[in-house]
PDB file of C-alpha atoms and ligand atoms in Angstrom:
ATOM      1  CA  UNK A   1     123.594 251.669 -57.130  1.00  0.00           C
ATOM      2  CA  UNK A   2     121.698 248.610 -57.808  1.00  0.00           C
ATOM      3  CA  UNK A   3     123.264 245.583 -56.806  1.00  0.00           C
ATOM      4  CA  UNK A   4     122.892 241.961 -57.689  1.00  0.00           C
ATOM      5  CA  UNK A   5     123.931 240.155 -53.874  1.00  0.00           C
ATOM      6  CA  UNK A   6     122.315 235.984 -54.469  1.00  0.00           C
ATOM      7  CA  UNK A   7     120.977 233.701 -57.128  1.00  0.00           C
ATOM      8  CA  UNK A   8     118.495 231.409 -56.220  1.00  0.00           C
ATOM      9  CA  UNK A   9     117.676 228.208 -58.629  1.00  0.00           C
ATOM     10  CA  UNK A  10     114.903 226.031 -58.241  1.00  0.00           C
ATOM     11  CA  UNK A  11     112.333 223.553 -59.983  1.00  0.00           C
ATOM     12  CA  UNK A  12     109.087 224.398 -61.188  1.00  0.00           C
ATOM     13  CA  UNK A  13     107.305 221.437 -61.104  1.00  0.00           C
ATOM     14  CA  UNK A  14     102.989 222.176 -61.501  1.00  0.00           C
ATOM     15  CA  UNK A  15     102.490 219.690 -58.646  1.00  0.00           C
ATOM     16  CA  UNK A  16     104.062 221.523 -56.000  1.00  0.00           C
ATOM     17  CA  UNK A  17     101.758 224.721 -56.240  1.00  0.00           C
ATOM     18  CA  UNK A  18      98.879 222.271 -56.438  1.00  0.00           C
ATOM     19  CA  UNK A  19      99.722 220.718 -53.707  1.00  0.00           C
ATOM     20  CA  UNK A  20      99.995 223.899 -51.504  1.00  0.00           C
ATOM     21  CA  UNK A  21      97.126 225.430 -53.089  1.00  0.00           C
ATOM     22  CA  UNK A  22      95.049 222.521 -51.231  1.00  0.00           C
ATOM     23  CA  UNK A  23      97.108 222.299 -47.990  1.00  0.00           C
ATOM     24  CA  UNK A  24      98.581 218.828 -48.867  1.00  0.00           C
ATOM     25  CA  UNK A  25     102.413 220.034 -47.938  1.00  0.00           C
ATOM     26  CA  UNK A  26     102.581 217.997 -45.110  1.00  0.00           C
ATOM     27  CA  UNK A  27     100.989 214.755 -46.949  1.00  0.00           C
ATOM     28  CA  UNK A  28     104.316 211.952 -46.685  1.00  0.00           C
ATOM     29  CA  UNK A  29     104.745 212.352 -50.728  1.00  0.00           C
ATOM     30  CA  UNK A  30     105.314 216.300 -50.581  1.00  0.00           C
ATOM     31  CA  UNK A  31     106.499 216.780 -46.453  1.00  0.00           C
ATOM     32  CA  UNK A  32     110.450 216.059 -48.288  1.00  0.00           C
ATOM     33  CA  UNK A  33     109.860 218.712 -51.210  1.00  0.00           C
ATOM     34  CA  UNK A  34     109.434 221.456 -48.349  1.00  0.00           C
ATOM     35  CA  UNK A  35     111.432 220.610 -46.014  1.00  0.00           C
ATOM     36  CA  UNK A  36     114.251 221.335 -48.505  1.00  0.00           C
ATOM     37  CA  UNK A  37     113.274 224.803 -48.657  1.00  0.00           C
ATOM     38  CA  UNK A  38     113.035 225.153 -45.334  1.00  0.00           C
ATOM     39  CA  UNK A  39     116.539 227.227 -44.602  1.00  0.00           C
ATOM     40  CA  UNK A  40     115.423 229.055 -48.427  1.00  0.00           C
ATOM     41  CA  UNK A  41     112.669 230.976 -46.302  1.00  0.00           C
ATOM     42  CA  UNK A  42     114.773 231.441 -43.364  1.00  0.00           C
ATOM     43  CA  UNK A  43     117.349 233.181 -45.517  1.00  0.00           C
ATOM     44  CA  UNK A  44     115.006 235.066 -47.663  1.00  0.00           C
ATOM     45  CA  UNK A  45     113.713 236.703 -44.947  1.00  0.00           C
ATOM     46  CA  UNK A  46     116.799 237.610 -43.683  1.00  0.00           C
ATOM     47  CA  UNK A  47     118.171 238.908 -47.194  1.00  0.00           C
ATOM     48  CA  UNK A  48     115.063 240.731 -47.757  1.00  0.00           C
ATOM     49  CA  UNK A  49     115.308 241.623 -51.839  1.00  0.00           C
ATOM     50  CA  UNK A  50     114.118 244.625 -53.155  1.00  0.00           C
ATOM     51  CA  UNK A  51     113.618 243.180 -56.768  1.00  0.00           C
ATOM     52  CA  UNK A  52     113.404 239.548 -57.852  1.00  0.00           C
ATOM     53  CA  UNK A  53     114.678 239.070 -61.793  1.00  0.00           C
ATOM     54  CA  UNK A  54     113.158 236.151 -62.069  1.00  0.00           C
ATOM     55  CA  UNK A  55     114.156 234.129 -65.454  1.00  0.00           C
ATOM     56  CA  UNK A  56     111.637 231.196 -65.671  1.00  0.00           C
ATOM     57  CA  UNK A  57     109.756 229.830 -69.099  1.00  0.00           C
ATOM     58  CA  UNK A  58     106.075 230.369 -69.829  1.00  0.00           C
ATOM     59  CA  UNK A  59     104.131 227.004 -70.642  1.00  0.00           C
ATOM     60  CA  UNK A  60     102.376 228.136 -74.013  1.00  0.00           C
ATOM     61  CA  UNK A  61     100.059 230.277 -71.702  1.00  0.00           C
ATOM     62  CA  UNK A  62     101.434 233.963 -71.534  1.00  0.00           C
ATOM     63  CA  UNK A  63     102.808 232.911 -75.539  1.00  0.00           C
ATOM     64  CA  UNK A  64     100.884 230.521 -77.608  1.00  0.00           C
ATOM     65  CA  UNK A  65     102.724 228.735 -80.431  1.00  0.00           C
ATOM     66  CA  UNK A  66     101.846 231.131 -82.899  1.00  0.00           C
ATOM     67  CA  UNK A  67     104.516 233.580 -81.274  1.00  0.00           C
ATOM     68  CA  UNK A  68     107.183 232.762 -79.359  1.00  0.00           C
ATOM     69  CA  UNK A  69     110.085 235.429 -78.242  1.00  0.00           C
ATOM     70  CA  UNK A  70     113.540 233.988 -77.154  1.00  0.00           C
ATOM     71  CA  UNK A  71     113.953 236.739 -74.200  1.00  0.00           C
ATOM     72  CA  UNK A  72     111.292 238.168 -72.919  1.00  0.00           C
ATOM     73  CA  UNK A  73     111.321 240.657 -70.161  1.00  0.00           C
ATOM     74  CA  UNK A  74     108.159 241.951 -68.386  1.00  0.00           C
ATOM     75  CA  UNK A  75     107.818 245.185 -67.826  1.00  0.00           C
ATOM     76  CA  UNK A  76     104.951 246.346 -66.707  1.00  0.00           C
ATOM     77  CA  UNK A  77     104.013 247.443 -63.102  1.00  0.00           C
ATOM     78  CA  UNK A  78     101.645 243.917 -62.563  1.00  0.00           C
ATOM     79  CA  UNK A  79     101.719 240.534 -63.976  1.00  0.00           C
ATOM     80  CA  UNK A  80      98.532 238.098 -62.748  1.00  0.00           C
ATOM     81  CA  UNK A  81      98.716 234.405 -62.119  1.00  0.00           C
ATOM     82  CA  UNK A  82      97.342 232.961 -65.438  1.00  0.00           C
ATOM     83  CA  UNK A  83      94.410 230.152 -65.431  1.00  0.00           C
ATOM     84  CA  UNK A  84      96.476 227.354 -66.750  1.00  0.00           C
ATOM     85  CA  UNK A  85      92.960 225.228 -67.403  1.00  0.00           C
ATOM     86  CA  UNK A  86      91.884 224.433 -63.807  1.00  0.00           C
ATOM     87  CA  UNK A  87      91.996 228.861 -63.485  1.00  0.00           C
ATOM     88  CA  UNK A  88      94.443 230.729 -62.150  1.00  0.00           C
ATOM     89  CA  UNK A  89      96.517 229.800 -59.203  1.00  0.00           C
ATOM     90  CA  UNK A  90      94.736 231.392 -55.696  1.00  0.00           C
ATOM     91  CA  UNK A  91      98.204 233.380 -54.952  1.00  0.00           C
ATOM     92  CA  UNK A  92      98.963 237.211 -54.982  1.00  0.00           C
ATOM     93  CA  UNK A  93      99.532 238.958 -58.448  1.00  0.00           C
ATOM     94  CA  UNK A  94     102.947 239.512 -58.778  1.00  0.00           C
ATOM     95  CA  UNK A  95     104.223 243.048 -58.846  1.00  0.00           C
ATOM     96  CA  UNK A  96     106.382 244.530 -61.184  1.00  0.00           C
ATOM     97  CA  UNK A  97     109.635 247.223 -60.930  1.00  0.00           C
ATOM     98  CA  UNK A  98     108.647 248.771 -64.621  1.00  0.00           C
ATOM     99  CA  UNK A  99     111.620 251.642 -63.831  1.00  0.00           C
ATOM    100  CA  UNK A 100     114.441 248.349 -63.435  1.00  0.00           C
ATOM    101  CA  UNK A 101     113.195 246.952 -66.337  1.00  0.00           C
ATOM    102  CA  UNK A 102     113.079 249.353 -68.750  1.00  0.00           C
ATOM    103  CA  UNK A 103     116.346 249.980 -67.716  1.00  0.00           C
ATOM    104  CA  UNK A 104     117.226 246.575 -67.964  1.00  0.00           C
ATOM    105  CA  UNK A 105     115.963 245.991 -71.682  1.00  0.00           C
ATOM    106  CA  UNK A 106     117.795 249.528 -72.831  1.00  0.00           C
ATOM    107  CA  UNK A 107     120.881 248.597 -70.821  1.00  0.00           C
ATOM    108  CA  UNK A 108     121.220 244.886 -72.396  1.00  0.00           C
ATOM    109  CA  UNK A 109     119.428 245.467 -75.433  1.00  0.00           C
ATOM    110  CA  UNK A 110     122.363 248.273 -76.359  1.00  0.00           C
ATOM    111  CA  UNK A 111     124.860 245.346 -75.828  1.00  0.00           C
ATOM    112  CA  UNK A 112     124.079 243.356 -78.043  1.00  0.00           C
ATOM    113  CA  UNK A 113     121.487 240.968 -77.012  1.00  0.00           C
ATOM    114  CA  UNK A 114     117.651 241.055 -78.524  1.00  0.00           C
ATOM    115  CA  UNK A 115     114.929 241.042 -75.840  1.00  0.00           C
ATOM    116  CA  UNK A 116     110.921 241.678 -76.221  1.00  0.00           C
ATOM    117  CA  UNK A 117     109.550 243.681 -74.591  1.00  0.00           C
ATOM    118  CA  UNK A 118     106.249 242.413 -72.390  1.00  0.00           C
ATOM    119  CA  UNK A 119     103.686 245.207 -71.439  1.00  0.00           C
ATOM    120  CA  UNK A 120     100.878 242.899 -70.950  1.00  0.00           C
ATOM    121  CA  UNK A 121     101.590 239.270 -69.779  1.00  0.00           C
ATOM    122  CA  UNK A 122     100.111 236.781 -67.767  1.00  0.00           C
ATOM    123  CA  UNK A 123     102.559 234.511 -65.749  1.00  0.00           C
ATOM    124  CA  UNK A 124     102.430 230.587 -65.132  1.00  0.00           C
ATOM    125  CA  UNK A 125     103.370 227.541 -62.714  1.00  0.00           C
ATOM    126  CA  UNK A 126     107.207 229.088 -64.183  1.00  0.00           C
ATOM    127  CA  UNK A 127     107.615 231.737 -62.197  1.00  0.00           C
ATOM    128  CA  UNK A 128     104.828 231.061 -59.320  1.00  0.00           C
ATOM    129  CA  UNK A 129     105.705 227.981 -58.331  1.00  0.00           C
ATOM    130  CA  UNK A 130     109.460 229.169 -57.521  1.00  0.00           C
ATOM    131  CA  UNK A 131     107.822 231.869 -55.699  1.00  0.00           C
ATOM    132  CA  UNK A 132     105.461 229.787 -53.479  1.00  0.00           C
ATOM    133  CA  UNK A 133     108.644 227.275 -52.662  1.00  0.00           C
ATOM    134  CA  UNK A 134     110.621 230.609 -51.588  1.00  0.00           C
ATOM    135  CA  UNK A 135     107.900 232.510 -49.685  1.00  0.00           C
ATOM    136  CA  UNK A 136     105.194 230.231 -48.637  1.00  0.00           C
ATOM    137  CA  UNK A 137     101.656 231.632 -48.634  1.00  0.00           C
ATOM    138  CA  UNK A 138     101.925 235.265 -48.255  1.00  0.00           C
ATOM    139  CA  UNK A 139      99.019 238.071 -48.644  1.00  0.00           C
ATOM    140  CA  UNK A 140     100.847 239.698 -51.127  1.00  0.00           C
ATOM    141  CA  UNK A 141     104.935 239.036 -52.106  1.00  0.00           C
ATOM    142  CA  UNK A 142     107.251 240.680 -49.614  1.00  0.00           C
ATOM    143  CA  UNK A 143     109.140 242.335 -52.754  1.00  0.00           C
ATOM    144  CA  UNK A 144     109.056 243.286 -56.322  1.00  0.00           C
ATOM    145  CA  UNK A 145     109.470 240.638 -59.653  1.00  0.00           C
ATOM    146  CA  UNK A 146     110.910 241.472 -62.918  1.00  0.00           C
ATOM    147  CA  UNK A 147     109.738 238.071 -65.001  1.00  0.00           C
ATOM    148  CA  UNK A 148     112.146 236.881 -67.551  1.00  0.00           C
ATOM    149  CA  UNK A 149     110.812 234.332 -69.716  1.00  0.00           C
ATOM    150  CA  UNK A 150     113.227 232.301 -72.245  1.00  0.00           C
ATOM    151  CA  UNK A 151     111.745 230.261 -75.008  1.00  0.00           C
ATOM    152  CA  UNK A 152     112.956 226.182 -74.024  1.00  0.00           C
ATOM    153  CA  UNK A 153     109.323 225.514 -75.508  1.00  0.00           C
ATOM    154  CA  UNK A 154     110.236 225.390 -79.292  1.00  0.00           C
ATOM    155  CA  UNK A 155     113.328 224.354 -80.694  1.00  0.00           C
ATOM    156  CA  UNK A 156     115.255 225.822 -81.178  1.00  0.00           C
ATOM    157  CA  UNK A 157     115.980 227.352 -77.522  1.00  0.00           C
ATOM    158  CA  UNK A 158     118.480 229.524 -76.966  1.00  0.00           C
ATOM    159  CA  UNK A 159     122.531 227.707 -75.864  1.00  0.00           C
ATOM    160  CA  UNK A 160     123.551 227.305 -72.380  1.00  0.00           C
ATOM    161  CA  UNK A 161     126.909 229.577 -73.761  1.00  0.00           C
ATOM    162  CA  UNK A 162     124.063 233.217 -74.862  1.00  0.00           C
ATOM    163  CA  UNK A 163     122.322 232.176 -71.229  1.00  0.00           C
ATOM    164  CA  UNK A 164     125.513 232.378 -69.244  1.00  0.00           C
ATOM    165  CA  UNK A 165     126.478 235.740 -71.301  1.00  0.00           C
ATOM    166  CA  UNK A 166     122.761 237.167 -71.132  1.00  0.00           C
ATOM    167  CA  UNK A 167     123.424 237.135 -67.183  1.00  0.00           C
ATOM    168  CA  UNK A 168     126.711 239.135 -67.457  1.00  0.00           C
ATOM    169  CA  UNK A 169     125.057 241.889 -69.385  1.00  0.00           C
ATOM    170  CA  UNK A 170     122.658 241.453 -67.009  1.00  0.00           C
ATOM    171  CA  UNK A 171     124.651 242.472 -63.887  1.00  0.00           C
ATOM    172  CA  UNK A 172     126.192 245.263 -65.760  1.00  0.00           C
ATOM    173  CA  UNK A 173     122.541 246.452 -66.087  1.00  0.00           C
ATOM    174  CA  UNK A 174     121.741 246.172 -62.540  1.00  0.00           C
ATOM    175  CA  UNK A 175     125.068 248.308 -61.352  1.00  0.00           C
ATOM    176  CA  UNK A 176     124.270 250.802 -63.875  1.00  0.00           C
ATOM    177  CA  UNK A 177     120.709 251.520 -62.109  1.00  0.00           C
ATOM    178  CA  UNK A 178     121.001 254.786 -60.009  1.00  0.00           C
ATOM    179  CA  UNK A 179     118.946 252.970 -57.285  1.00  0.00           C
ATOM    180  CA  UNK A 180     120.353 251.761 -53.757  1.00  0.00           C
ATOM    181  CA  UNK A 181     118.651 247.893 -54.476  1.00  0.00           C
ATOM    182  CA  UNK A 182     119.135 244.242 -53.490  1.00  0.00           C
ATOM    183  CA  UNK A 183     118.472 242.632 -56.045  1.00  0.00           C
ATOM    184  CA  UNK A 184     118.957 238.756 -56.791  1.00  0.00           C
ATOM    185  CA  UNK A 185     118.700 236.723 -59.874  1.00  0.00           C
ATOM    186  CA  UNK A 186     116.502 233.198 -59.592  1.00  0.00           C
ATOM    187  CA  UNK A 187     117.149 230.823 -62.916  1.00  0.00           C
ATOM    188  CA  UNK A 188     114.287 228.146 -62.764  1.00  0.00           C
ATOM    189  CA  UNK A 189     113.060 225.013 -64.058  1.00  0.00           C
ATOM    190  CA  UNK A 190     114.668 221.636 -64.329  1.00  0.00           C
ATOM    191  CA  UNK A 191     115.996 219.108 -63.404  1.00  0.00           C
ATOM    192  CA  UNK A 192     115.674 216.226 -65.286  1.00  0.00           C
ATOM    193  CA  UNK A 193     112.420 215.503 -66.589  1.00  0.00           C
ATOM    194  CA  UNK A 194     110.691 214.688 -69.110  1.00  0.00           C
ATOM    195  CA  UNK A 195     107.062 214.935 -69.936  1.00  0.00           C
ATOM    196  CA  UNK A 196     106.108 213.143 -72.943  1.00  0.00           C
ATOM    197  CA  UNK A 197     107.176 209.737 -76.003  1.00  0.00           C
ATOM    198  CA  UNK A 198     108.897 206.926 -75.139  1.00  0.00           C
ATOM    199  CA  UNK A 199     111.099 208.670 -72.456  1.00  0.00           C
ATOM    200  CA  UNK A 200     108.319 209.972 -70.228  1.00  0.00           C
ATOM    201  CA  UNK A 201     109.531 210.055 -67.007  1.00  0.00           C
ATOM    202  CA  UNK A 202     113.420 209.950 -67.732  1.00  0.00           C
ATOM    203  CA  UNK A 203     114.733 211.279 -64.479  1.00  0.00           C
ATOM    204  CA  UNK A 204     118.892 211.320 -64.389  1.00  0.00           C
ATOM    205  CA  UNK A 205     120.665 211.446 -60.939  1.00  0.00           C
ATOM    206  CA  UNK A 206     124.154 211.213 -61.686  1.00  0.00           C
ATOM    207  CA  UNK A 207     123.817 214.200 -64.653  1.00  0.00           C
ATOM    208  CA  UNK A 208     122.008 216.608 -61.934  1.00  0.00           C
ATOM    209  CA  UNK A 209     124.337 216.415 -59.736  1.00  0.00           C
ATOM    210  CA  UNK A 210     127.042 216.970 -61.704  1.00  0.00           C
ATOM    211  CA  UNK A 211     124.958 219.725 -63.073  1.00  0.00           C
ATOM    212  CA  UNK A 212     125.109 221.109 -59.894  1.00  0.00           C
ATOM    213  CA  UNK A 213     128.973 221.311 -58.540  1.00  0.00           C
ATOM    214  CA  UNK A 214     129.479 222.080 -61.848  1.00  0.00           C
ATOM    215  CA  UNK A 215     126.881 224.776 -62.083  1.00  0.00           C
ATOM    216  CA  UNK A 216     128.692 226.211 -58.262  1.00  0.00           C
ATOM    217  CA  UNK A 217     132.273 225.606 -59.100  1.00  0.00           C
ATOM    218  CA  UNK A 218     132.712 226.149 -63.392  1.00  0.00           C
ATOM    219  CA  UNK A 219     129.873 227.551 -64.789  1.00  0.00           C
ATOM    220  CA  UNK A 220     132.447 228.594 -67.701  1.00  0.00           C
ATOM    221  CA  UNK A 221     133.171 225.785 -68.842  1.00  0.00           C
ATOM    222  CA  UNK A 222     129.215 224.111 -68.266  1.00  0.00           C
ATOM    223  CA  UNK A 223     127.949 227.040 -70.414  1.00  0.00           C
ATOM    224  CA  UNK A 224     129.964 225.471 -73.826  1.00  0.00           C
ATOM    225  CA  UNK A 225     127.222 222.140 -72.985  1.00  0.00           C
ATOM    226  CA  UNK A 226     125.498 221.701 -76.012  1.00  0.00           C
ATOM    227  CA  UNK A 227     121.606 221.425 -76.268  1.00  0.00           C
ATOM    228  CA  UNK A 228     122.025 217.734 -77.133  1.00  0.00           C
ATOM    229  CA  UNK A 229     123.779 217.052 -74.469  1.00  0.00           C
ATOM    230  CA  UNK A 230     120.419 219.165 -71.916  1.00  0.00           C
ATOM    231  CA  UNK A 231     118.457 216.784 -73.965  1.00  0.00           C
ATOM    232  CA  UNK A 232     119.751 213.517 -74.439  1.00  0.00           C
ATOM    233  CA  UNK A 233     120.917 212.953 -70.709  1.00  0.00           C
ATOM    234  CA  UNK A 234     118.405 215.515 -68.439  1.00  0.00           C
ATOM    235  CA  UNK A 235     115.346 214.940 -71.067  1.00  0.00           C
ATOM    236  CA  UNK A 236     113.430 217.281 -73.793  1.00  0.00           C
ATOM    237  CA  UNK A 237     111.955 219.110 -71.049  1.00  0.00           C
ATOM    238  CA  UNK A 238     115.543 219.228 -68.814  1.00  0.00           C
ATOM    239  CA  UNK A 239     116.266 221.550 -71.489  1.00  0.00           C
ATOM    240  CA  UNK A 240     114.567 224.162 -68.867  1.00  0.00           C
ATOM    241  CA  UNK A 241     117.775 224.529 -67.231  1.00  0.00           C
ATOM    242  CA  UNK A 242     119.761 226.867 -69.769  1.00  0.00           C
ATOM    243  CA  UNK A 243     117.817 229.171 -67.440  1.00  0.00           C
ATOM    244  CA  UNK A 244     120.014 228.972 -64.609  1.00  0.00           C
ATOM    245  CA  UNK A 245     123.089 229.864 -66.778  1.00  0.00           C
ATOM    246  CA  UNK A 246     121.695 233.675 -66.454  1.00  0.00           C
ATOM    247  CA  UNK A 247     121.554 233.450 -63.212  1.00  0.00           C
ATOM    248  CA  UNK A 248     124.893 231.989 -63.024  1.00  0.00           C
ATOM    249  CA  UNK A 249     126.050 234.652 -65.127  1.00  0.00           C
ATOM    250  CA  UNK A 250     125.386 237.540 -63.391  1.00  0.00           C
ATOM    251  CA  UNK A 251     126.944 236.378 -60.422  1.00  0.00           C
ATOM    252  CA  UNK A 252     130.206 236.840 -59.575  1.00  0.00           C
ATOM    253  CA  UNK A 253     132.768 233.918 -60.331  1.00  0.00           C
ATOM    254  CA  UNK A 254     133.896 232.497 -57.338  1.00  0.00           C
ATOM    255  CA  UNK A 255     130.248 232.306 -55.307  1.00  0.00           C
ATOM    256  CA  UNK A 256     129.297 231.185 -51.599  1.00  0.00           C
ATOM    257  CA  UNK A 257     126.992 227.953 -51.376  1.00  0.00           C
ATOM    258  CA  UNK A 258     124.166 228.474 -48.919  1.00  0.00           C
ATOM    259  CA  UNK A 259     122.120 225.795 -49.661  1.00  0.00           C
ATOM    260  CA  UNK A 260     121.708 222.791 -52.011  1.00  0.00           C
ATOM    261  CA  UNK A 261     119.012 220.754 -52.109  1.00  0.00           C
ATOM    262  CA  UNK A 262     117.957 217.795 -54.183  1.00  0.00           C
ATOM    263  CA  UNK A 263     115.173 215.423 -53.736  1.00  0.00           C
ATOM    264  CA  UNK A 264     113.530 212.816 -57.025  1.00  0.00           C
ATOM    265  CA  UNK A 265     110.746 212.931 -57.518  1.00  0.00           C
ATOM    266  CA  UNK A 266     107.864 215.388 -57.038  1.00  0.00           C
ATOM    267  CA  UNK A 267     105.592 214.761 -60.230  1.00  0.00           C
ATOM    268  CA  UNK A 268     107.559 213.793 -63.620  1.00  0.00           C
ATOM    269  CA  UNK A 269     110.373 215.817 -62.195  1.00  0.00           C
ATOM    270  CA  UNK A 270     113.649 216.087 -60.410  1.00  0.00           C
ATOM    271  CA  UNK A 271     113.745 218.824 -57.851  1.00  0.00           C
ATOM    272  CA  UNK A 272     116.935 220.996 -57.667  1.00  0.00           C
ATOM    273  CA  UNK A 273     117.574 223.693 -55.566  1.00  0.00           C
ATOM    274  CA  UNK A 274     120.679 226.181 -55.293  1.00  0.00           C
ATOM    275  CA  UNK A 275     121.530 229.778 -52.901  1.00  0.00           C
ATOM    276  CA  UNK A 276     124.142 231.153 -53.855  1.00  0.00           C
ATOM    277  CA  UNK A 277     125.675 234.410 -52.447  1.00  0.00           C
ATOM    278  CA  UNK A 278     128.062 236.357 -54.190  1.00  0.00           C
ATOM    279  CA  UNK A 279     130.900 237.067 -51.185  1.00  0.00           C
TER     280      UNK A 279
HETATM  281  C1  DHB B   1     105.898 218.757 -64.720  1.00  0.00           C
HETATM  282  C2  DHB B   1     107.206 219.476 -65.144  1.00  0.00           C
HETATM  283  C3  DHB B   1     106.737 220.537 -65.780  1.00  0.00           C
HETATM  284  O1  DHB B   1     107.800 221.590 -65.985  1.00  0.00           O
HETATM  285  C4  DHB B   1     106.108 221.233 -66.118  1.00  0.00           C
HETATM  286  O2  DHB B   1     106.070 222.179 -66.878  1.00  0.00           O
HETATM  287  C5  DHB B   1     104.648 220.252 -65.837  1.00  0.00           C
HETATM  288  C6  DHB B   1     104.669 218.884 -65.589  1.00  0.00           C
HETATM  289  C7  DHB B   1     106.162 217.627 -64.159  1.00  0.00           C
HETATM  290  O3  DHB B   1     106.879 217.351 -63.380  1.00  0.00           O
HETATM  291  O4  DHB B   1     104.665 217.173 -64.100  1.00  0.00           O
HETATM  292 FE1   FE B   2     108.103 223.143 -67.079  1.00  0.00          FE
END
């Protein structure tokens, strides 16, 4: 059977992608950001996952504000990097796993979660920047990816509680897929940041570090935190953090923390990153 072996969380700042694509990753501003992923690059080369279930948010790229699904699963065979205004990032096409994605859709929907099935979708920095941070600049991404888009752009986003429970349903789905697959679940976005309004530029290091502790050690309790706490403490875009709870719900109650990284600033965002193994 397929099994979930590990979880990864990471922020997805678009300027990180631009720094890498334009050869600036060794510059003094960016070098400490990329250094935080050195362990992770080596770790993932050893882990050799077959499939990454990549929880991320679309930024009105694939889904305009005309139509915004709360949870959308990418069931296509491939997903092209989106043009976000400066042309598509020069990164490989993302190859999907239609059979596993369709199985997860069936299992999770029949487990009472409403997913939107997406058979054609471009993927923006929310998905490609985490891949770049973990894999660098390969000719082709070294594993298959199932994109899972969560609405954190148009109010109301799903609750942390629902995301955590969805992670548990995801685990049941993966573990009932009849193929020997090493599957990782990534929860991306966050940490504290606000891009607009009077509080633009907000960073809350105390909140972020507490969130890192709690998502590792007391996720059940953390899952009850209401939206308003995320927005007040971590800023309007800090609500992206609910996506990390899907990853955490898919892992064991107790996990092994293999790596933690926290860095401020990267563009307008605090960067947080965890590598968790399922013991
Ligand atoms: C920034 C962060 C984001 O999450 C995003 O989607 C766009 C920009 C930033 O920090 O600049
Ligand atoms: Fe974002």
